Amino acid sequence: MLAQERRAGRDFPRETILSFVLGQKVLNGGAEAAKAKKAGAARIQAQQARADSGRSDRAAPRRGDGSGNSLRDLEKRLDGVNI
């Protein structure tokens, strides 16, 4: 790059050319950095535990539908049992 600039009639110090080249690499590497950041976020997302619904996996007991909670049902269940 220094030789190109000198052929074009411009004479820059080597440090200026180095700064220019490094700046180009940083700017061009920005796309790679964004891609790496996106890939990292995807890996983090895949490793995180998912929150459950907060509900039990058992059905709630039903009340008041005549399913054995009456006095007659209680007497049948306890028939012959000494208390």
PDB file of N, CA and C in Angstrom:
ATOM      1  N   MET A   1       0.825  -1.179   0.000  1.00  0.00           N
ATOM      2  CA  MET A   1       0.000   0.000   0.000  1.00  0.00           C
ATOM      3  C   MET A   1       0.874   1.249   0.000  1.00  0.00           C
ATOM      4  N   LEU A   2       1.992   1.213   0.733  1.00  0.00           N
ATOM      5  CA  LEU A   2       2.898   2.365   0.758  1.00  0.00           C
ATOM      6  C   LEU A   2       3.480   2.601  -0.632  1.00  0.00           C
ATOM      7  N   ALA A   3       3.823   1.506  -1.317  1.00  0.00           N
ATOM      8  CA  ALA A   3       4.375   1.649  -2.665  1.00  0.00           C
ATOM      9  C   ALA A   3       3.325   2.216  -3.612  1.00  0.00           C
ATOM     10  N   GLN A   4       2.069   1.800  -3.476  1.00  0.00           N
ATOM     11  CA  GLN A   4       0.993   2.334  -4.314  1.00  0.00           C
ATOM     12  C   GLN A   4       0.844   3.830  -4.101  1.00  0.00           C
ATOM     13  N   GLU A   5       0.853   4.239  -2.862  1.00  0.00           N
ATOM     14  CA  GLU A   5       0.681   5.660  -2.554  1.00  0.00           C
ATOM     15  C   GLU A   5       1.869   6.481  -3.075  1.00  0.00           C
ATOM     16  N   ARG A   6       3.048   5.922  -2.979  1.00  0.00           N
ATOM     17  CA  ARG A   6       4.215   6.658  -3.477  1.00  0.00           C
ATOM     18  C   ARG A   6       4.188   6.773  -5.005  1.00  0.00           C
ATOM     19  N   ARG A   7       3.680   5.696  -5.689  1.00  0.00           N
ATOM     20  CA  ARG A   7       3.545   5.786  -7.143  1.00  0.00           C
ATOM     21  C   ARG A   7       2.538   6.846  -7.539  1.00  0.00           C
ATOM     22  N   ALA A   8       1.525   7.040  -6.691  1.00  0.00           N
ATOM     23  CA  ALA A   8       0.496   8.042  -6.971  1.00  0.00           C
ATOM     24  C   ALA A   8       0.968   9.441  -6.587  1.00  0.00           C
ATOM     25  N   GLY A   9       2.160   9.547  -6.036  1.00  0.00           N
ATOM     26  CA  GLY A   9       2.716  10.847  -5.718  1.00  0.00           C
ATOM     27  C   GLY A   9       2.440  11.284  -4.288  1.00  0.00           C
ATOM     28  N   ARG A  10       1.944  10.402  -3.485  1.00  0.00           N
ATOM     29  CA  ARG A  10       1.670  10.749  -2.080  1.00  0.00           C
ATOM     30  C   ARG A  10       2.671   9.993  -1.218  1.00  0.00           C
ATOM     31  N   ASP A  11       3.288  10.706  -0.298  1.00  0.00           N
ATOM     32  CA  ASP A  11       4.275  10.084   0.576  1.00  0.00           C
ATOM     33  C   ASP A  11       3.785  10.186   2.017  1.00  0.00           C
ATOM     34  N   PHE A  12       3.315   9.040   2.541  1.00  0.00           N
ATOM     35  CA  PHE A  12       2.832   8.998   3.916  1.00  0.00           C
ATOM     36  C   PHE A  12       3.852   8.277   4.774  1.00  0.00           C
ATOM     37  N   PRO A  13       3.922   8.623   6.051  1.00  0.00           N
ATOM     38  CA  PRO A  13       4.791   7.846   6.958  1.00  0.00           C
ATOM     39  C   PRO A  13       4.228   6.419   7.116  1.00  0.00           C
ATOM     40  N   ARG A  14       5.110   5.501   7.413  1.00  0.00           N
ATOM     41  CA  ARG A  14       4.699   4.107   7.568  1.00  0.00           C
ATOM     42  C   ARG A  14       3.642   3.944   8.679  1.00  0.00           C
ATOM     43  N   GLU A  15       3.754   4.721   9.743  1.00  0.00           N
ATOM     44  CA  GLU A  15       2.792   4.633  10.836  1.00  0.00           C
ATOM     45  C   GLU A  15       1.382   5.005  10.364  1.00  0.00           C
ATOM     46  N   THR A  16       1.276   5.973   9.468  1.00  0.00           N
ATOM     47  CA  THR A  16      -0.026   6.384   8.940  1.00  0.00           C
ATOM     48  C   THR A  16      -0.636   5.256   8.115  1.00  0.00           C
ATOM     49  N   ILE A  17       0.189   4.615   7.286  1.00  0.00           N
ATOM     50  CA  ILE A  17      -0.290   3.492   6.485  1.00  0.00           C
ATOM     51  C   ILE A  17      -0.723   2.348   7.399  1.00  0.00           C
ATOM     52  N   LEU A  18       0.061   2.073   8.445  1.00  0.00           N
ATOM     53  CA  LEU A  18      -0.287   1.015   9.397  1.00  0.00           C
ATOM     54  C   LEU A  18      -1.630   1.321  10.068  1.00  0.00           C
ATOM     55  N   SER A  19      -1.813   2.560  10.497  1.00  0.00           N
ATOM     56  CA  SER A  19      -3.075   2.947  11.128  1.00  0.00           C
ATOM     57  C   SER A  19      -4.236   2.772  10.165  1.00  0.00           C
ATOM     58  N   PHE A  20      -4.022   3.127   8.907  1.00  0.00           N
ATOM     59  CA  PHE A  20      -5.073   2.987   7.901  1.00  0.00           C
ATOM     60  C   PHE A  20      -5.437   1.517   7.677  1.00  0.00           C
ATOM     61  N   VAL A  21      -4.414   0.671   7.560  1.00  0.00           N
ATOM     62  CA  VAL A  21      -4.650  -0.754   7.323  1.00  0.00           C
ATOM     63  C   VAL A  21      -5.352  -1.388   8.531  1.00  0.00           C
ATOM     64  N   LEU A  22      -4.892  -1.058   9.724  1.00  0.00           N
ATOM     65  CA  LEU A  22      -5.527  -1.596  10.925  1.00  0.00           C
ATOM     66  C   LEU A  22      -6.975  -1.114  11.046  1.00  0.00           C
ATOM     67  N   GLY A  23      -7.207   0.133  10.718  1.00  0.00           N
ATOM     68  CA  GLY A  23      -8.566   0.666  10.758  1.00  0.00           C
ATOM     69  C   GLY A  23      -9.479  -0.065   9.783  1.00  0.00           C
ATOM     70  N   GLN A  24      -8.959  -0.370   8.591  1.00  0.00           N
ATOM     71  CA  GLN A  24      -9.756  -1.129   7.622  1.00  0.00           C
ATOM     72  C   GLN A  24     -10.078  -2.521   8.142  1.00  0.00           C
ATOM     73  N   LYS A  25      -9.093  -3.156   8.763  1.00  0.00           N
ATOM     74  CA  LYS A  25      -9.337  -4.503   9.301  1.00  0.00           C
ATOM     75  C   LYS A  25     -10.389  -4.480  10.403  1.00  0.00           C
ATOM     76  N   VAL A  26     -10.342  -3.447  11.234  1.00  0.00           N
ATOM     77  CA  VAL A  26     -11.339  -3.333  12.311  1.00  0.00           C
ATOM     78  C   VAL A  26     -12.721  -3.118  11.720  1.00  0.00           C
ATOM     79  N   LEU A  27     -12.815  -2.251  10.744  1.00  0.00           N
ATOM     80  CA  LEU A  27     -14.118  -1.976  10.134  1.00  0.00           C
ATOM     81  C   LEU A  27     -14.655  -3.189   9.384  1.00  0.00           C
ATOM     82  N   ASN A  28     -13.796  -3.880   8.663  1.00  0.00           N
ATOM     83  CA  ASN A  28     -14.236  -5.077   7.945  1.00  0.00           C
ATOM     84  C   ASN A  28     -14.530  -6.228   8.890  1.00  0.00           C
ATOM     85  N   GLY A  29     -13.869  -6.273  10.032  1.00  0.00           N
ATOM     86  CA  GLY A  29     -14.123  -7.316  11.017  1.00  0.00           C
ATOM     87  C   GLY A  29     -15.402  -7.076  11.787  1.00  0.00           C
ATOM     88  N   GLY A  30     -16.017  -5.926  11.629  1.00  0.00           N
ATOM     89  CA  GLY A  30     -17.254  -5.624  12.336  1.00  0.00           C
ATOM     90  C   GLY A  30     -18.372  -6.578  11.965  1.00  0.00           C
ATOM     91  N   ALA A  31     -18.433  -6.981  10.704  1.00  0.00           N
ATOM     92  CA  ALA A  31     -19.463  -7.932  10.285  1.00  0.00           C
ATOM     93  C   ALA A  31     -19.234  -9.294  10.937  1.00  0.00           C
ATOM     94  N   GLU A  32     -17.973  -9.686  11.032  1.00  0.00           N
ATOM     95  CA  GLU A  32     -17.663 -10.964  11.683  1.00  0.00           C
ATOM     96  C   GLU A  32     -17.974 -10.903  13.164  1.00  0.00           C
ATOM     97  N   ALA A  33     -17.701  -9.758  13.777  1.00  0.00           N
ATOM     98  CA  ALA A  33     -17.993  -9.613  15.202  1.00  0.00           C
ATOM     99  C   ALA A  33     -19.494  -9.677  15.444  1.00  0.00           C
ATOM    100  N   ALA A  34     -20.286  -9.072  14.570  1.00  0.00           N
ATOM    101  CA  ALA A  34     -21.740  -9.120  14.726  1.00  0.00           C
ATOM    102  C   ALA A  34     -22.250 -10.544  14.552  1.00  0.00           C
ATOM    103  N   LYS A  35     -21.663 -11.275  13.592  1.00  0.00           N
ATOM    104  CA  LYS A  35     -22.066 -12.666  13.365  1.00  0.00           C
ATOM    105  C   LYS A  35     -21.694 -13.524  14.575  1.00  0.00           C
ATOM    106  N   ALA A  36     -20.512 -13.288  15.142  1.00  0.00           N
ATOM    107  CA  ALA A  36     -20.084 -14.050  16.319  1.00  0.00           C
ATOM    108  C   ALA A  36     -20.968 -13.731  17.516  1.00  0.00           C
ATOM    109  N   LYS A  37     -21.350 -12.477  17.656  1.00  0.00           N
ATOM    110  CA  LYS A  37     -22.224 -12.086  18.763  1.00  0.00           C
ATOM    111  C   LYS A  37     -23.589 -12.750  18.628  1.00  0.00           C
ATOM    112  N   LYS A  38     -24.110 -12.805  17.412  1.00  0.00           N
ATOM    113  CA  LYS A  38     -25.407 -13.442  17.169  1.00  0.00           C
ATOM    114  C   LYS A  38     -25.331 -14.941  17.459  1.00  0.00           C
ATOM    115  N   ALA A  39     -24.232 -15.580  17.055  1.00  0.00           N
ATOM    116  CA  ALA A  39     -24.057 -17.008  17.310  1.00  0.00           C
ATOM    117  C   ALA A  39     -23.931 -17.267  18.816  1.00  0.00           C
ATOM    118  N   GLY A  40     -23.245 -16.394  19.522  1.00  0.00           N
ATOM    119  CA  GLY A  40     -23.123 -16.533  20.972  1.00  0.00           C
ATOM    120  C   GLY A  40     -24.471 -16.403  21.658  1.00  0.00           C
ATOM    121  N   ALA A  41     -25.277 -15.453  21.202  1.00  0.00           N
ATOM    122  CA  ALA A  41     -26.612 -15.281  21.780  1.00  0.00           C
ATOM    123  C   ALA A  41     -27.474 -16.514  21.521  1.00  0.00           C
ATOM    124  N   ALA A  42     -27.324 -17.126  20.361  1.00  0.00           N
ATOM    125  CA  ALA A  42     -28.087 -18.338  20.048  1.00  0.00           C
ATOM    126  C   ALA A  42     -27.661 -19.493  20.951  1.00  0.00           C
ATOM    127  N   ARG A  43     -26.346 -19.609  21.224  1.00  0.00           N
ATOM    128  CA  ARG A  43     -25.871 -20.660  22.123  1.00  0.00           C
ATOM    129  C   ARG A  43     -26.395 -20.443  23.539  1.00  0.00           C
ATOM    130  N   ILE A  44     -26.411 -19.201  23.991  1.00  0.00           N
ATOM    131  CA  ILE A  44     -26.932 -18.904  25.323  1.00  0.00           C
ATOM    132  C   ILE A  44     -28.411 -19.253  25.391  1.00  0.00           C
ATOM    133  N   GLN A  45     -29.161 -18.882  24.377  1.00  0.00           N
ATOM    134  CA  GLN A  45     -30.598 -19.170  24.336  1.00  0.00           C
ATOM    135  C   GLN A  45     -30.860 -20.671  24.391  1.00  0.00           C
ATOM    136  N   ALA A  46     -30.030 -21.448  23.698  1.00  0.00           N
ATOM    137  CA  ALA A  46     -30.220 -22.896  23.667  1.00  0.00           C
ATOM    138  C   ALA A  46     -29.911 -23.540  25.014  1.00  0.00           C
ATOM    139  N   GLN A  47     -29.024 -22.935  25.805  1.00  0.00           N
ATOM    140  CA  GLN A  47     -28.610 -23.524  27.074  1.00  0.00           C
ATOM    141  C   GLN A  47     -29.487 -23.107  28.250  1.00  0.00           C
ATOM    142  N   GLN A  48     -30.325 -22.107  28.070  1.00  0.00           N
ATOM    143  CA  GLN A  48     -31.137 -21.628  29.185  1.00  0.00           C
ATOM    144  C   GLN A  48     -32.315 -22.558  29.441  1.00  0.00           C
ATOM    145  N   ALA A  49     -32.657 -22.688  30.706  1.00  0.00           N
ATOM    146  CA  ALA A  49     -33.804 -23.513  31.084  1.00  0.00           C
ATOM    147  C   ALA A  49     -35.092 -22.767  30.774  1.00  0.00           C
ATOM    148  N   ARG A  50     -36.067 -23.495  30.317  1.00  0.00           N
ATOM    149  CA  ARG A  50     -37.356 -22.892  29.997  1.00  0.00           C
ATOM    150  C   ARG A  50     -38.217 -22.853  31.253  1.00  0.00           C
ATOM    151  N   ALA A  51     -38.924 -21.777  31.460  1.00  0.00           N
ATOM    152  CA  ALA A  51     -39.821 -21.661  32.601  1.00  0.00           C
ATOM    153  C   ALA A  51     -41.055 -22.520  32.355  1.00  0.00           C
ATOM    154  N   ASP A  52     -41.474 -23.214  33.398  1.00  0.00           N
ATOM    155  CA  ASP A  52     -42.674 -24.024  33.236  1.00  0.00           C
ATOM    156  C   ASP A  52     -43.909 -23.143  33.410  1.00  0.00           C
ATOM    157  N   SER A  53     -45.067 -23.746  33.247  1.00  0.00           N
ATOM    158  CA  SER A  53     -46.300 -22.972  33.286  1.00  0.00           C
ATOM    159  C   SER A  53     -46.704 -22.610  34.708  1.00  0.00           C
ATOM    160  N   GLY A  54     -46.089 -23.216  35.706  1.00  0.00           N
ATOM    161  CA  GLY A  54     -46.448 -22.935  37.080  1.00  0.00           C
ATOM    162  C   GLY A  54     -47.649 -23.739  37.546  1.00  0.00           C
ATOM    163  N   ARG A  55     -48.143 -24.591  36.703  1.00  0.00           N
ATOM    164  CA  ARG A  55     -49.293 -25.421  37.039  1.00  0.00           C
ATOM    165  C   ARG A  55     -48.812 -26.828  37.356  1.00  0.00           C
ATOM    166  N   SER A  56     -49.582 -27.519  38.149  1.00  0.00           N
ATOM    167  CA  SER A  56     -49.259 -28.891  38.500  1.00  0.00           C
ATOM    168  C   SER A  56     -49.566 -29.809  37.330  1.00  0.00           C
ATOM    169  N   ASP A  57     -48.934 -30.978  37.331  1.00  0.00           N
ATOM    170  CA  ASP A  57     -49.231 -31.943  36.273  1.00  0.00           C
ATOM    171  C   ASP A  57     -50.376 -32.869  36.678  1.00  0.00           C
ATOM    172  N   ARG A  58     -50.957 -32.640  37.839  1.00  0.00           N
ATOM    173  CA  ARG A  58     -52.121 -33.403  38.292  1.00  0.00           C
ATOM    174  C   ARG A  58     -53.373 -32.576  38.142  1.00  0.00           C
ATOM    175  N   ALA A  59     -54.469 -33.236  37.883  1.00  0.00           N
ATOM    176  CA  ALA A  59     -55.746 -32.543  37.794  1.00  0.00           C
ATOM    177  C   ALA A  59     -56.204 -32.170  39.199  1.00  0.00           C
ATOM    178  N   ALA A  60     -56.824 -31.037  39.310  1.00  0.00           N
ATOM    179  CA  ALA A  60     -57.330 -30.595  40.605  1.00  0.00           C
ATOM    180  C   ALA A  60     -58.505 -31.466  41.015  1.00  0.00           C
ATOM    181  N   PRO A  61     -58.613 -31.772  42.312  1.00  0.00           N
ATOM    182  CA  PRO A  61     -59.762 -32.570  42.752  1.00  0.00           C
ATOM    183  C   PRO A  61     -61.058 -31.788  42.541  1.00  0.00           C
ATOM    184  N   ARG A  62     -62.046 -32.498  42.095  1.00  0.00           N
ATOM    185  CA  ARG A  62     -63.331 -31.848  41.840  1.00  0.00           C
ATOM    186  C   ARG A  62     -64.176 -31.922  43.091  1.00  0.00           C
ATOM    187  N   ARG A  63     -64.883 -30.874  43.384  1.00  0.00           N
ATOM    188  CA  ARG A  63     -65.705 -30.823  44.593  1.00  0.00           C
ATOM    189  C   ARG A  63     -67.148 -30.567  44.233  1.00  0.00           C
ATOM    190  N   GLY A  64     -68.008 -31.097  45.048  1.00  0.00           N
ATOM    191  CA  GLY A  64     -69.417 -30.789  44.919  1.00  0.00           C
ATOM    192  C   GLY A  64     -70.120 -31.489  43.775  1.00  0.00           C
ATOM    193  N   ASP A  65     -69.545 -32.504  43.201  1.00  0.00           N
ATOM    194  CA  ASP A  65     -70.203 -33.183  42.082  1.00  0.00           C
ATOM    195  C   ASP A  65     -70.752 -34.539  42.496  1.00  0.00           C
ATOM    196  N   GLY A  66     -70.837 -34.821  43.798  1.00  0.00           N
ATOM    197  CA  GLY A  66     -71.385 -36.085  44.283  1.00  0.00           C
ATOM    198  C   GLY A  66     -70.443 -37.243  44.103  1.00  0.00           C
ATOM    199  N   SER A  67     -69.177 -37.010  44.193  1.00  0.00           N
ATOM    200  CA  SER A  67     -68.208 -38.081  43.948  1.00  0.00           C
ATOM    201  C   SER A  67     -67.738 -38.717  45.246  1.00  0.00           C
ATOM    202  N   GLY A  68     -68.665 -39.041  46.148  1.00  0.00           N
ATOM    203  CA  GLY A  68     -68.276 -39.765  47.351  1.00  0.00           C
ATOM    204  C   GLY A  68     -68.072 -38.901  48.567  1.00  0.00           C
ATOM    205  N   ASN A  69     -68.532 -37.693  48.576  1.00  0.00           N
ATOM    206  CA  ASN A  69     -68.329 -36.819  49.712  1.00  0.00           C
ATOM    207  C   ASN A  69     -69.579 -36.684  50.578  1.00  0.00           C
ATOM    208  N   SER A  70     -70.610 -37.456  50.301  1.00  0.00           N
ATOM    209  CA  SER A  70     -71.842 -37.351  51.086  1.00  0.00           C
ATOM    210  C   SER A  70     -71.726 -38.204  52.347  1.00  0.00           C
ATOM    211  N   LEU A  71     -72.654 -38.007  53.274  1.00  0.00           N
ATOM    212  CA  LEU A  71     -72.665 -38.763  54.518  1.00  0.00           C
ATOM    213  C   LEU A  71     -72.919 -40.247  54.248  1.00  0.00           C
ATOM    214  N   ARG A  72     -73.757 -40.547  53.294  1.00  0.00           N
ATOM    215  CA  ARG A  72     -74.047 -41.941  52.957  1.00  0.00           C
ATOM    216  C   ARG A  72     -72.789 -42.639  52.424  1.00  0.00           C
ATOM    217  N   ASP A  73     -72.029 -41.930  51.565  1.00  0.00           N
ATOM    218  CA  ASP A  73     -70.786 -42.516  51.029  1.00  0.00           C
ATOM    219  C   ASP A  73     -69.767 -42.745  52.143  1.00  0.00           C
ATOM    220  N   LEU A  74     -69.716 -41.824  53.091  1.00  0.00           N
ATOM    221  CA  LEU A  74     -68.803 -41.983  54.221  1.00  0.00           C
ATOM    222  C   LEU A  74     -69.189 -43.210  55.055  1.00  0.00           C
ATOM    223  N   GLU A  75     -70.506 -43.392  55.296  1.00  0.00           N
ATOM    224  CA  GLU A  75     -70.951 -44.550  56.062  1.00  0.00           C
ATOM    225  C   GLU A  75     -70.625 -45.854  55.325  1.00  0.00           C
ATOM    226  N   LYS A  76     -70.716 -45.858  53.996  1.00  0.00           N
ATOM    227  CA  LYS A  76     -70.381 -47.056  53.222  1.00  0.00           C
ATOM    228  C   LYS A  76     -68.891 -47.377  53.337  1.00  0.00           C
ATOM    229  N   ARG A  77     -68.062 -46.357  53.269  1.00  0.00           N
ATOM    230  CA  ARG A  77     -66.631 -46.579  53.350  1.00  0.00           C
ATOM    231  C   ARG A  77     -66.213 -47.078  54.724  1.00  0.00           C
ATOM    232  N   LEU A  78     -66.864 -46.611  55.763  1.00  0.00           N
ATOM    233  CA  LEU A  78     -66.471 -46.979  57.110  1.00  0.00           C
ATOM    234  C   LEU A  78     -67.269 -48.141  57.654  1.00  0.00           C
ATOM    235  N   ASP A  79     -68.110 -48.781  56.845  1.00  0.00           N
ATOM    236  CA  ASP A  79     -68.927 -49.913  57.303  1.00  0.00           C
ATOM    237  C   ASP A  79     -68.024 -51.069  57.717  1.00  0.00           C
ATOM    238  N   GLY A  80     -68.154 -51.500  58.955  1.00  0.00           N
ATOM    239  CA  GLY A  80     -67.352 -52.620  59.462  1.00  0.00           C
ATOM    240  C   GLY A  80     -66.003 -52.227  59.983  1.00  0.00           C
ATOM    241  N   VAL A  81     -65.678 -50.944  60.009  1.00  0.00           N
ATOM    242  CA  VAL A  81     -64.382 -50.509  60.519  1.00  0.00           C
ATOM    243  C   VAL A  81     -64.597 -49.982  61.940  1.00  0.00           C
ATOM    244  N   ASN A  82     -63.829 -50.498  62.891  1.00  0.00           N
ATOM    245  CA  ASN A  82     -63.918 -50.029  64.281  1.00  0.00           C
ATOM    246  C   ASN A  82     -63.094 -48.761  64.436  1.00  0.00           C
ATOM    247  N   ILE A  83     -63.723 -47.741  64.939  1.00  0.00           N
ATOM    248  CA  ILE A  83     -63.010 -46.467  65.148  1.00  0.00           C
ATOM    249  C   ILE A  83     -62.833 -46.241  66.628  1.00  0.00           C
TER     250      ILE A  83
END
